Amino acid sequence: MGESAGPALRSRVLSSGAYLPSRIVTNRELATRIDTSDEWITARTGIKQRHIAADGEVTSDLAVAATREALARASLTHDDVDLVVVATTTPDETFPATATRVQAKLGMTRGFAFDIQAVCSGFVYALAVADNFLKLGQAKTAVVIGAETFSRILDWEDRSTCVLFGDGAGAVVLQAGPSIGSGGDRGILSTHLHSDGRLHDALYVNGGPSLNRQVGVVRMDGREVFRHAVVKLAEVVEEALAANGLTGADIDWLVPHQANQRIIDGMARKLGLGANRVVSTVDHHANTSAASIPLALAEADQDGRLQRGQLVLIEAIGGGLAWGAGVIRW
Ligand code: UT7
């Protein structure tokens, strides 16, 4: 599609979808395999369990399942979709983009599809990119997906990382609509992205196609990431609120990246939000990287917590380091 020069457009969220692999691994099960305990994991992170993909179940399978649900909930089909953006750090293959696998598995014969690699911030980045395509009129309907099989890049002997992550996928359907008139105030209000590649060593995977032939495993200095997370998330959230003339009191729902309940609680305190205005899934999903925010959005959307017209604040930080935030009127 080419650019159109009509009235200003806004990307509206039409629906959400989620998929979690059926196998659940509890902290207690992990404690039978490595030197850890349910008490340590719960106290330090809030995590109680995670879903792990079955052998042969790949990221695009998870993404397709979440997308099918989101499309059905919007009463749309794959034929209505112009753009597929998959945020993932665990693509099916080095290339092509997992998004093109998703496109094919959905049965799409038109449109365009590509991946975004911003690790745990991937969904915020993907939402920002899709939003810009929609606002420019280069696509009308987009599916933005966060999908991960993070279990495949974990060192299952490193207790400082392997207990933290899980697999899953979440998706939202976005559609461009006029930013004036009835419902014109609904949609993505703004997104704010940052990265600082000097902080690479805090969180990375020690392999890749150009470095060597191995996929590699996650290496993380948890304390260092925690330290940066607290500061950088506070800054980017402040930036997002200020850009929209808002304060924490205006936010109906904080839907943060789900890495650690302590980080989530800290942000809620900073914003003056009670736990009843924070969507937390970290106890039952663990950290699903790019999938964590869309999974949390889907859960709160589908159980009726998120109501049309409410203000939703999303934020995330992860490898890069890369971080970002966004404000959505649901
Ligand atoms: O999504 C990407 C962004 N990532 C994050 O936001 C992660 C940010 N970081 C964190 O969430 C936390 O730093 C962790 C949960 C990763 C770690 O919590 P912590 O309170 O910072 O613990 P620590 O790394 O300082 O480790 C404390 C102790 C250490 O033992 P010593 O050195 O004090 O004797 C670790 O060896 O806990 C030990 N430890 C464990 N013990 C039992 C580390 N992992 C485990 C484990 N079970 N799984």
Short mmCIF file of C-alpha atoms and ligand atoms in Angstrom, two decimals:
data_model
loop_
_atom_site.label_atom_id
_atom_site.label_comp_id
_atom_site.label_asym_id
_atom_site.label_seq_id
_atom_site.Cartn_x
_atom_site.Cartn_y
_atom_site.Cartn_z
CA MET A 1 0.00 0.00 0.00
CA GLY A 2 1.19 3.54 -0.65
CA GLU A 3 1.01 6.49 1.68
CA SER A 4 -2.25 8.36 1.86
CA ALA A 5 -2.65 12.04 2.69
CA GLY A 6 -5.99 11.92 4.52
CA PRO A 7 -6.88 13.07 8.04
CA ALA A 8 -4.57 12.07 10.91
CA LEU A 9 -4.80 8.38 11.74
CA ARG A 10 -4.54 6.52 15.03
CA SER A 11 -3.86 2.81 15.64
CA ARG A 12 -6.72 1.29 17.55
CA VAL A 13 -6.39 -2.00 19.48
CA LEU A 14 -9.25 -4.21 18.26
CA SER A 15 -8.51 -7.40 20.18
CA SER A 16 -5.98 -9.60 21.91
CA GLY A 17 -4.93 -13.24 21.78
CA ALA A 18 -2.71 -15.52 23.80
CA TYR A 19 -1.15 -18.95 23.67
CA LEU A 20 0.76 -20.86 26.32
CA PRO A 21 2.29 -24.31 25.77
CA SER A 22 0.46 -26.97 27.77
CA ARG A 23 3.42 -28.17 29.82
CA ILE A 24 3.78 -26.33 33.14
CA VAL A 25 7.03 -26.57 35.09
CA THR A 26 6.75 -25.53 38.74
CA ASN A 27 9.54 -24.20 40.94
CA ARG A 28 9.37 -27.43 42.91
CA GLU A 29 10.00 -29.47 39.76
CA LEU A 30 13.03 -27.31 38.95
CA ALA A 31 14.32 -27.80 42.48
CA THR A 32 14.51 -31.54 41.81
CA ARG A 33 16.91 -30.87 38.93
CA ILE A 34 19.09 -27.94 40.03
CA ASP A 35 20.27 -26.38 43.29
CA THR A 36 17.35 -24.01 43.87
CA SER A 37 14.14 -23.81 45.88
CA ASP A 38 10.57 -22.62 45.53
CA GLU A 39 11.26 -20.25 48.44
CA TRP A 40 14.25 -18.57 46.76
CA ILE A 41 12.53 -18.17 43.37
CA THR A 42 9.29 -16.90 44.91
CA ALA A 43 10.98 -14.44 47.30
CA ARG A 44 13.41 -13.02 44.71
CA THR A 45 11.14 -12.94 41.65
CA GLY A 46 7.50 -13.78 42.43
CA ILE A 47 7.64 -16.63 39.89
CA LYS A 48 5.84 -19.88 40.81
CA GLN A 49 5.71 -21.67 37.45
CA ARG A 50 6.41 -21.31 33.72
CA HIS A 51 5.10 -22.92 30.51
CA ILE A 52 7.61 -24.77 28.35
CA ALA A 53 7.09 -25.54 24.65
CA ALA A 54 6.87 -29.18 23.57
CA ASP A 55 9.58 -30.75 21.43
CA GLY A 56 8.95 -29.62 17.88
CA GLU A 57 6.72 -26.75 18.96
CA VAL A 58 8.40 -23.63 17.54
CA THR A 59 7.98 -19.90 18.03
CA SER A 60 5.86 -19.47 14.89
CA ASP A 61 3.42 -22.14 16.18
CA LEU A 62 2.93 -20.18 19.40
CA ALA A 63 2.59 -16.93 17.45
CA VAL A 64 0.01 -18.40 15.07
CA ALA A 65 -2.14 -19.73 17.91
CA ALA A 66 -2.16 -16.34 19.66
CA THR A 67 -2.90 -14.55 16.37
CA ARG A 68 -5.78 -16.86 15.45
CA GLU A 69 -7.41 -16.10 18.78
CA ALA A 70 -6.89 -12.35 18.38
CA LEU A 71 -8.29 -12.33 14.82
CA ALA A 72 -11.33 -14.36 15.86
CA ARG A 73 -12.02 -11.98 18.74
CA ALA A 74 -11.92 -9.06 16.28
CA SER A 75 -14.19 -10.96 13.83
CA LEU A 76 -11.48 -10.66 11.20
CA THR A 77 -9.67 -13.24 9.08
CA HIS A 78 -6.08 -13.44 7.87
CA ASP A 79 -7.28 -11.90 4.58
CA ASP A 80 -7.91 -8.63 6.43
CA VAL A 81 -4.31 -8.34 7.64
CA ASP A 82 -1.79 -6.14 5.79
CA LEU A 83 1.10 -6.34 8.22
CA VAL A 84 2.50 -8.95 10.60
CA VAL A 85 5.20 -7.90 13.06
CA VAL A 86 6.69 -10.56 15.30
CA ALA A 87 8.80 -9.49 18.24
CA THR A 88 11.03 -12.41 19.11
CA THR A 89 14.53 -13.21 20.23
CA THR A 90 14.00 -16.91 19.57
CA PRO A 91 13.11 -17.06 15.86
CA ASP A 92 12.38 -20.43 14.26
CA GLU A 93 15.46 -20.06 12.06
CA THR A 94 18.25 -17.53 11.57
CA PHE A 95 16.31 -16.48 8.48
CA PRO A 96 13.76 -15.88 7.07
CA ALA A 97 11.78 -13.82 9.54
CA THR A 98 9.52 -15.88 11.81
CA ALA A 99 6.81 -13.38 10.82
CA THR A 100 6.86 -14.78 7.27
CA ARG A 101 6.40 -18.29 8.69
CA VAL A 102 3.43 -16.95 10.65
CA GLN A 103 2.08 -15.29 7.49
CA ALA A 104 2.24 -18.59 5.60
CA LYS A 105 0.79 -20.68 8.45
CA LEU A 106 -2.13 -18.26 8.73
CA GLY A 107 -2.79 -18.71 5.00
CA MET A 108 -2.03 -15.10 4.12
CA THR A 109 -1.25 -14.52 0.46
CA ARG A 110 -0.71 -10.77 0.64
CA GLY A 111 0.69 -8.08 2.93
CA PHE A 112 4.15 -7.94 4.47
CA ALA A 113 5.75 -9.48 7.53
CA PHE A 114 8.99 -9.04 9.44
CA ASP A 115 10.57 -9.57 12.85
CA ILE A 116 11.71 -7.10 15.47
CA GLN A 117 14.62 -8.03 17.72
CA ALA A 118 14.62 -6.01 20.93
CA VAL A 119 14.57 -8.95 23.35
CA CYS A 120 12.32 -8.25 26.38
CA SER A 121 11.39 -4.82 24.98
CA GLY A 122 10.44 -6.39 21.67
CA PHE A 123 6.70 -5.94 22.02
CA VAL A 124 7.00 -2.22 22.82
CA TYR A 125 9.32 -1.80 19.81
CA ALA A 126 7.03 -3.84 17.53
CA LEU A 127 3.99 -1.87 18.63
CA ALA A 128 5.84 1.39 17.91
CA VAL A 129 6.87 0.21 14.44
CA ALA A 130 3.40 -1.08 13.51
CA ASP A 131 1.82 2.10 14.89
CA ASN A 132 4.00 4.20 12.61
CA PHE A 133 3.08 2.13 9.53
CA LEU A 134 -0.61 2.51 10.38
CA LYS A 135 -0.41 6.23 11.09
CA LEU A 136 1.31 6.76 7.73
CA GLY A 137 -1.35 4.77 5.92
CA GLN A 138 1.13 2.15 4.71
CA ALA A 139 -1.00 -0.59 6.27
CA LYS A 140 -4.56 -0.55 7.62
CA THR A 141 -4.69 -3.68 9.77
CA ALA A 142 -1.71 -5.11 11.60
CA VAL A 143 -1.08 -8.01 13.92
CA VAL A 144 1.63 -7.32 16.49
CA ILE A 145 2.89 -10.46 18.17
CA GLY A 146 5.35 -11.19 20.93
CA ALA A 147 6.37 -14.85 20.77
CA GLU A 148 9.18 -16.74 22.43
CA THR A 149 10.52 -20.23 22.99
CA PHE A 150 13.02 -18.84 25.45
CA SER A 151 13.54 -22.28 27.00
CA ARG A 152 15.64 -23.13 23.90
CA ILE A 153 18.31 -20.54 24.71
CA LEU A 154 18.62 -21.24 28.43
CA ASP A 155 21.55 -22.90 30.11
CA TRP A 156 19.57 -25.39 32.20
CA GLU A 157 22.55 -25.76 34.53
CA ASP A 158 22.74 -22.05 35.34
CA ARG A 159 20.33 -21.56 38.22
CA SER A 160 20.75 -17.78 38.09
CA THR A 161 18.94 -17.63 34.72
CA CYS A 162 17.09 -20.86 33.93
CA VAL A 163 14.51 -20.42 36.70
CA LEU A 164 13.45 -17.00 35.42
CA PHE A 165 12.04 -17.58 31.95
CA GLY A 166 9.16 -19.28 30.17
CA ASP A 167 7.62 -19.75 26.71
CA GLY A 168 4.46 -18.23 25.24
CA ALA A 169 2.94 -15.81 22.77
CA GLY A 170 0.55 -12.89 22.84
CA ALA A 171 -0.90 -10.83 20.01
CA VAL A 172 -2.93 -7.71 19.40
CA VAL A 173 -4.80 -6.66 16.27
CA LEU A 174 -4.36 -3.00 15.39
CA GLN A 175 -6.44 -1.08 12.88
CA ALA A 176 -5.95 2.47 11.65
CA GLY A 177 -8.88 4.81 12.15
CA PRO A 178 -9.45 8.57 12.21
CA SER A 179 -8.10 10.39 15.26
CA ILE A 180 -11.08 12.75 15.29
CA GLY A 181 -14.77 12.04 15.78
CA SER A 182 -16.39 9.25 17.78
CA GLY A 183 -13.78 6.94 19.32
CA GLY A 184 -11.01 9.05 17.82
CA ASP A 185 -9.30 9.36 21.18
CA ARG A 186 -8.85 5.57 21.44
CA GLY A 187 -5.67 3.85 20.33
CA ILE A 188 -1.93 4.13 20.78
CA LEU A 189 -1.24 7.63 22.12
CA SER A 190 2.55 7.46 22.08
CA THR A 191 5.55 5.14 22.25
CA HIS A 192 9.03 5.92 23.58
CA LEU A 193 12.09 3.80 22.75
CA HIS A 194 15.67 3.82 24.02
CA SER A 195 18.74 1.62 23.89
CA ASP A 196 22.33 1.73 25.06
CA GLY A 197 24.55 -0.86 23.42
CA ARG A 198 27.38 -0.14 25.85
CA LEU A 199 25.42 -2.25 28.35
CA HIS A 200 25.61 -5.38 26.17
CA ASP A 201 27.45 -7.45 28.74
CA ALA A 202 24.69 -7.19 31.33
CA LEU A 203 22.43 -9.50 29.29
CA TYR A 204 23.24 -11.33 26.06
CA VAL A 205 23.35 -14.71 24.34
CA ASN A 206 26.86 -16.08 23.83
CA GLY A 207 26.40 -17.31 20.27
CA GLY A 208 24.90 -16.48 16.90
CA PRO A 209 25.31 -16.88 13.15
CA SER A 210 28.10 -14.35 12.66
CA LEU A 211 29.98 -15.17 15.84
CA ASN A 212 29.92 -18.94 15.54
CA ARG A 213 27.56 -21.67 14.47
CA GLN A 214 26.04 -22.17 17.90
CA VAL A 215 22.76 -20.54 18.91
CA GLY A 216 24.20 -19.82 22.36
CA VAL A 217 22.65 -19.47 25.80
CA VAL A 218 21.57 -16.54 27.97
CA ARG A 219 24.17 -14.87 30.14
CA MET A 220 22.92 -12.27 32.61
CA ASP A 221 24.30 -10.14 35.40
CA GLY A 222 20.97 -10.02 37.21
CA ARG A 223 21.97 -7.41 39.77
CA GLU A 224 23.28 -5.07 37.07
CA VAL A 225 20.11 -5.44 34.96
CA PHE A 226 17.97 -4.87 38.07
CA ARG A 227 19.89 -1.66 38.87
CA HIS A 228 19.41 -0.27 35.34
CA ALA A 229 15.79 -1.45 35.17
CA VAL A 230 14.71 0.57 38.18
CA VAL A 231 16.28 3.81 36.88
CA LYS A 232 15.58 3.51 33.17
CA LEU A 233 11.99 2.31 33.49
CA ALA A 234 11.22 5.21 35.83
CA GLU A 235 12.71 7.64 33.29
CA VAL A 236 10.89 6.28 30.25
CA VAL A 237 7.57 6.06 32.10
CA GLU A 238 7.98 9.69 33.18
CA GLU A 239 8.71 10.59 29.54
CA ALA A 240 5.60 8.74 28.33
CA LEU A 241 3.33 10.37 30.92
CA ALA A 242 4.73 13.86 30.27
CA ALA A 243 4.30 13.46 26.49
CA ASN A 244 0.57 12.98 27.07
CA GLY A 245 0.13 15.51 29.88
CA LEU A 246 -0.64 12.69 32.31
CA THR A 247 0.38 11.69 35.83
CA GLY A 248 0.37 8.26 37.44
CA ALA A 249 -3.07 9.00 38.87
CA ASP A 250 -4.54 9.10 35.33
CA ILE A 251 -3.39 5.56 34.51
CA ASP A 252 -6.06 2.87 34.81
CA TRP A 253 -3.71 -0.08 34.25
CA LEU A 254 0.02 -0.59 34.40
CA VAL A 255 0.84 -3.58 32.18
CA PRO A 256 4.60 -3.98 32.62
CA HIS A 257 7.13 -6.44 31.28
CA GLN A 258 7.01 -9.40 33.63
CA ALA A 259 10.57 -10.05 34.78
CA ASN A 260 10.40 -9.66 38.53
CA GLN A 261 7.55 -8.83 40.92
CA ARG A 262 9.91 -6.60 42.89
CA ILE A 263 10.54 -4.41 39.81
CA ILE A 264 6.79 -4.33 39.07
CA ASP A 265 5.97 -3.33 42.67
CA GLY A 266 8.62 -0.61 42.59
CA MET A 267 7.12 0.94 39.45
CA ALA A 268 3.58 0.73 40.86
CA ARG A 269 4.73 2.51 44.02
CA LYS A 270 6.43 5.22 41.97
CA LEU A 271 3.23 5.79 40.01
CA GLY A 272 1.07 5.67 43.14
CA LEU A 273 -0.90 2.70 41.76
CA GLY A 274 -2.35 0.02 44.03
CA ALA A 275 -1.95 -3.63 43.12
CA ASN A 276 -5.55 -3.55 41.86
CA ARG A 277 -4.38 -1.38 38.94
CA VAL A 278 -1.38 -3.49 37.94
CA VAL A 279 -1.57 -6.52 35.68
CA SER A 280 0.93 -9.07 36.97
CA THR A 281 1.36 -12.49 35.38
CA VAL A 282 4.93 -13.16 36.48
CA ASP A 283 3.80 -15.75 39.05
CA HIS A 284 2.22 -18.04 36.44
CA HIS A 285 4.05 -17.10 33.19
CA ALA A 286 7.56 -16.19 34.49
CA ASN A 287 9.53 -13.95 32.14
CA THR A 288 8.45 -14.69 28.56
CA SER A 289 10.58 -11.88 27.10
CA ALA A 290 8.79 -10.22 24.14
CA ALA A 291 5.62 -12.20 24.87
CA SER A 292 5.14 -10.98 28.42
CA ILE A 293 3.28 -7.73 27.78
CA PRO A 294 0.89 -9.06 25.09
CA LEU A 295 0.19 -12.12 27.27
CA ALA A 296 -0.63 -9.82 30.20
CA LEU A 297 -2.73 -7.56 27.99
CA ALA A 298 -4.66 -10.55 26.67
CA GLU A 299 -5.28 -11.92 30.14
CA ALA A 300 -6.61 -8.62 31.48
CA ASP A 301 -8.56 -7.89 28.30
CA GLN A 302 -10.23 -11.25 28.25
CA ASP A 303 -11.10 -11.45 31.95
CA GLY A 304 -12.76 -8.04 31.73
CA ARG A 305 -10.26 -5.95 33.68
CA LEU A 306 -9.33 -3.79 30.68
CA GLN A 307 -12.29 -1.72 29.60
CA ARG A 308 -12.68 0.26 26.41
CA GLY A 309 -11.54 3.86 26.90
CA GLN A 310 -9.22 3.12 29.84
CA LEU A 311 -5.63 4.33 29.88
CA VAL A 312 -3.00 1.60 29.77
CA LEU A 313 0.70 2.15 30.38
CA ILE A 314 3.18 -0.45 29.13
CA GLU A 315 6.92 -0.57 29.83
CA ALA A 316 9.81 -2.98 29.37
CA ILE A 317 13.58 -3.34 29.55
CA GLY A 318 15.90 -6.12 28.46
CA GLY A 319 18.97 -7.13 26.48
CA GLY A 320 20.73 -4.38 24.58
CA LEU A 321 20.06 -2.86 26.92
CA ALA A 322 16.88 -1.72 25.17
CA TRP A 323 13.88 -0.23 26.92
CA GLY A 324 10.65 1.57 26.15
CA ALA A 325 7.15 2.54 27.18
CA GLY A 326 3.82 3.28 25.57
CA VAL A 327 0.45 4.78 26.45
CA ILE A 328 -2.68 3.24 24.95
CA ARG A 329 -6.29 4.33 25.32
CA TRP A 330 -7.82 0.85 25.17
O1 UT7 B 1 13.73 -9.48 31.21
C1 UT7 B 1 15.01 -8.98 31.10
C2 UT7 B 1 15.27 -8.11 32.24
N1 UT7 B 1 15.75 -8.91 33.34
C3 UT7 B 1 15.51 -8.51 34.56
O2 UT7 B 1 14.84 -7.53 34.76
C4 UT7 B 1 16.17 -9.27 35.67
C5 UT7 B 1 16.63 -8.32 36.71
N2 UT7 B 1 17.26 -8.99 37.81
C6 UT7 B 1 16.57 -9.73 38.72
O3 UT7 B 1 15.38 -9.90 38.60
C7 UT7 B 1 17.31 -10.27 39.90
O4 UT7 B 1 18.60 -9.70 39.93
C8 UT7 B 1 17.43 -11.81 39.90
C9 UT7 B 1 16.08 -12.43 40.17
C10 UT7 B 1 17.97 -12.29 38.58
C11 UT7 B 1 18.38 -12.25 41.01
O5 UT7 B 1 17.92 -11.76 42.26
P1 UT7 B 1 18.93 -11.03 43.24
O6 UT7 B 1 18.18 -10.69 44.45
O7 UT7 B 1 19.57 -9.91 42.46
O8 UT7 B 1 19.94 -12.18 43.57
P2 UT7 B 1 21.50 -12.26 43.29
O9 UT7 B 1 21.78 -12.41 41.85
O10 UT7 B 1 22.15 -11.11 44.01
O11 UT7 B 1 21.88 -13.61 44.02
C12 UT7 B 1 21.74 -13.76 45.44
C13 UT7 B 1 22.18 -15.14 45.81
C14 UT7 B 1 23.54 -15.54 45.25
O12 UT7 B 1 24.23 -16.24 46.24
P3 UT7 B 1 25.36 -15.48 47.12
O13 UT7 B 1 26.35 -15.00 46.12
O14 UT7 B 1 24.63 -14.37 47.80
O15 UT7 B 1 25.81 -16.57 48.01
C15 UT7 B 1 23.19 -16.48 44.12
O16 UT7 B 1 24.21 -17.43 43.90
O17 UT7 B 1 21.26 -16.13 45.34
C16 UT7 B 1 21.95 -17.16 44.64
N3 UT7 B 1 21.10 -17.66 43.57
C17 UT7 B 1 20.19 -18.63 43.75
N4 UT7 B 1 19.87 -19.37 44.83
C18 UT7 B 1 18.90 -20.29 44.69
C19 UT7 B 1 21.02 -17.25 42.28
N5 UT7 B 1 20.09 -17.95 41.62
C20 UT7 B 1 19.55 -18.81 42.51
C21 UT7 B 1 18.55 -19.80 42.42
N6 UT7 B 1 18.24 -20.49 43.53
N7 UT7 B 1 17.86 -20.03 41.28
#
